[in-house]
Amino acid sequence: QVQVVESGGGLVQAGGSLRLSCTASGLSFDGLAMGWFRQAPGKERERVSCISWSGRRFYADSVKGRFTISRDNAKNTLYLQMNSLKPEDTAMYYCAAKASRGSTCGAGDLGFNYWGQGTQVTVSS
């Protein structure tokens, strides 16, 4: 059984930084496209960033230049370094993985089969 777990969320002041981590049991991240998504209260879930199996990175316009996605396949861990945080970054952040080896990011959350329970990020002004 696959279990995806996020960690690293918390409360931070505007301008601060956080690093989210995502690990999984029962699933090797190697060769999979991985993504970070977020959902704020009353808003739709949006994709924040994605990294393909080959390491190609994609970012939402709202986080470009502030967030960095990375992966360590040896540790089976996905990261999201978040700098210069803004109150509008406040949301539940989710890690997700596609099921197909050699997968690319594609659009939105299409093809992301495995999801974590989320970690809350709150940015105070």
Coordinates of C-alpha atoms in Angstrom, one line a residue:
Q1 CA 0.0 0.0 0.0
V2 CA 1.3 3.4 -1.0
Q3 CA 1.5 6.1 1.6
V4 CA 2.7 9.6 0.7
V5 CA 3.6 11.9 3.6
E6 CA 4.4 15.6 3.6
S7 CA 6.1 17.6 6.3
G8 CA 7.7 20.9 7.0
G9 CA 4.6 23.2 7.0
G10 CA 4.0 25.7 9.7
L11 CA 3.5 29.3 10.6
V12 CA 5.9 31.9 9.2
Q13 CA 6.0 35.7 8.9
A14 CA 5.8 37.3 5.5
G15 CA 9.2 37.3 3.8
G16 CA 10.2 34.1 5.6
S17 CA 11.1 30.7 4.3
L18 CA 10.0 27.1 4.7
R19 CA 11.1 23.8 3.2
L20 CA 8.5 21.2 2.6
S21 CA 9.4 17.5 2.2
C22 CA 7.6 14.6 0.9
T23 CA 8.4 10.9 1.3
A24 CA 6.6 7.7 0.5
S25 CA 6.4 4.1 1.5
G26 CA 5.5 1.5 -1.0
L27 CA 6.4 3.7 -3.9
S28 CA 9.8 4.7 -5.5
F29 CA 9.9 8.2 -6.8
D30 CA 12.6 7.4 -9.2
G31 CA 11.3 7.8 -12.8
L32 CA 8.1 9.5 -11.7
A33 CA 6.8 13.0 -12.3
M34 CA 6.2 14.6 -8.9
G35 CA 4.3 17.7 -8.0
W36 CA 3.3 20.1 -5.3
F37 CA -0.2 21.4 -5.1
R38 CA -2.0 23.8 -2.8
Q39 CA -5.5 24.6 -1.8
A40 CA -6.6 27.6 0.2
P41 CA -10.0 27.8 1.8
G42 CA -12.7 28.6 -0.7
K43 CA -10.4 28.2 -3.6
E44 CA -9.7 25.5 -6.1
R45 CA -6.6 23.3 -5.9
E46 CA -3.7 24.6 -8.0
R47 CA -0.5 23.2 -9.0
V48 CA 2.4 25.1 -7.5
S49 CA 5.3 23.2 -9.1
C50 CA 6.2 20.0 -10.9
I51 CA 9.4 18.1 -11.7
S52 CA 9.4 15.5 -14.4
W53 CA 11.2 12.2 -14.3
S54 CA 14.2 13.8 -16.0
G55 CA 14.4 16.8 -13.7
R56 CA 12.6 19.4 -15.8
R57 CA 10.9 21.9 -13.5
F58 CA 7.7 23.9 -13.9
Y59 CA 6.3 26.6 -11.7
A60 CA 3.1 28.5 -11.3
D61 CA 3.6 32.2 -12.3
S62 CA 2.7 33.2 -8.7
V63 CA 5.7 31.4 -7.2
K64 CA 8.3 31.7 -9.9
G65 CA 11.6 33.0 -8.5
R66 CA 10.5 32.3 -5.0
F67 CA 9.9 28.5 -4.8
T68 CA 12.3 25.7 -5.9
I69 CA 11.3 22.1 -6.4
S70 CA 13.9 19.4 -6.1
R71 CA 14.1 15.7 -5.6
D72 CA 16.5 13.2 -4.1
N73 CA 15.7 9.8 -5.6
A74 CA 18.3 8.1 -3.3
K75 CA 16.3 9.3 -0.3
N76 CA 13.0 8.9 -2.1
T77 CA 12.2 12.5 -1.1
L78 CA 10.7 15.5 -2.9
Y79 CA 11.3 19.0 -1.6
L80 CA 9.8 22.4 -2.1
Q81 CA 11.9 25.3 -0.9
M82 CA 9.7 28.3 -0.4
N83 CA 11.4 31.7 0.1
S84 CA 9.9 35.3 0.3
L85 CA 6.7 33.9 1.5
K86 CA 3.6 36.0 1.2
P87 CA 0.2 35.8 3.0
E88 CA -1.4 34.7 -0.3
D89 CA 0.8 31.5 -0.1
T90 CA -1.2 30.4 2.9
A91 CA -2.8 27.0 2.0
M92 CA -2.7 23.3 2.5
Y93 CA 0.1 22.0 0.5
Y94 CA 0.0 18.5 -1.1
C95 CA 2.6 16.3 -2.6
A96 CA 1.6 14.0 -5.5
A97 CA 3.1 11.5 -7.8
K98 CA 2.3 10.0 -11.1
A99 CA 2.1 6.3 -11.5
S100 CA 3.9 5.9 -14.8
R101 CA 7.7 5.6 -15.1
G102 CA 9.1 8.2 -17.4
S103 CA 6.2 10.5 -16.8
T104 CA 6.3 14.2 -17.7
C105 CA 4.4 16.9 -15.8
G106 CA 1.6 17.6 -18.3
A107 CA -1.1 19.9 -17.3
G108 CA -2.6 20.5 -13.8
D109 CA -3.2 17.4 -11.7
L110 CA -3.9 15.1 -14.6
G111 CA -2.3 11.7 -14.1
F112 CA -1.3 12.3 -10.5
N113 CA -2.4 9.1 -8.8
Y114 CA -0.8 9.2 -5.4
W115 CA -1.5 12.0 -2.9
G116 CA -0.5 12.9 0.6
Q117 CA -2.7 14.2 3.3
G118 CA -1.2 17.7 3.1
T119 CA 0.8 20.0 5.3
Q120 CA -0.5 23.4 6.3
V121 CA 1.5 26.6 5.5
T122 CA 0.3 29.8 7.1
V123 CA 2.0 33.1 6.3
S124 CA 1.2 36.0 8.6
S125 CA 1.5 39.6 7.4

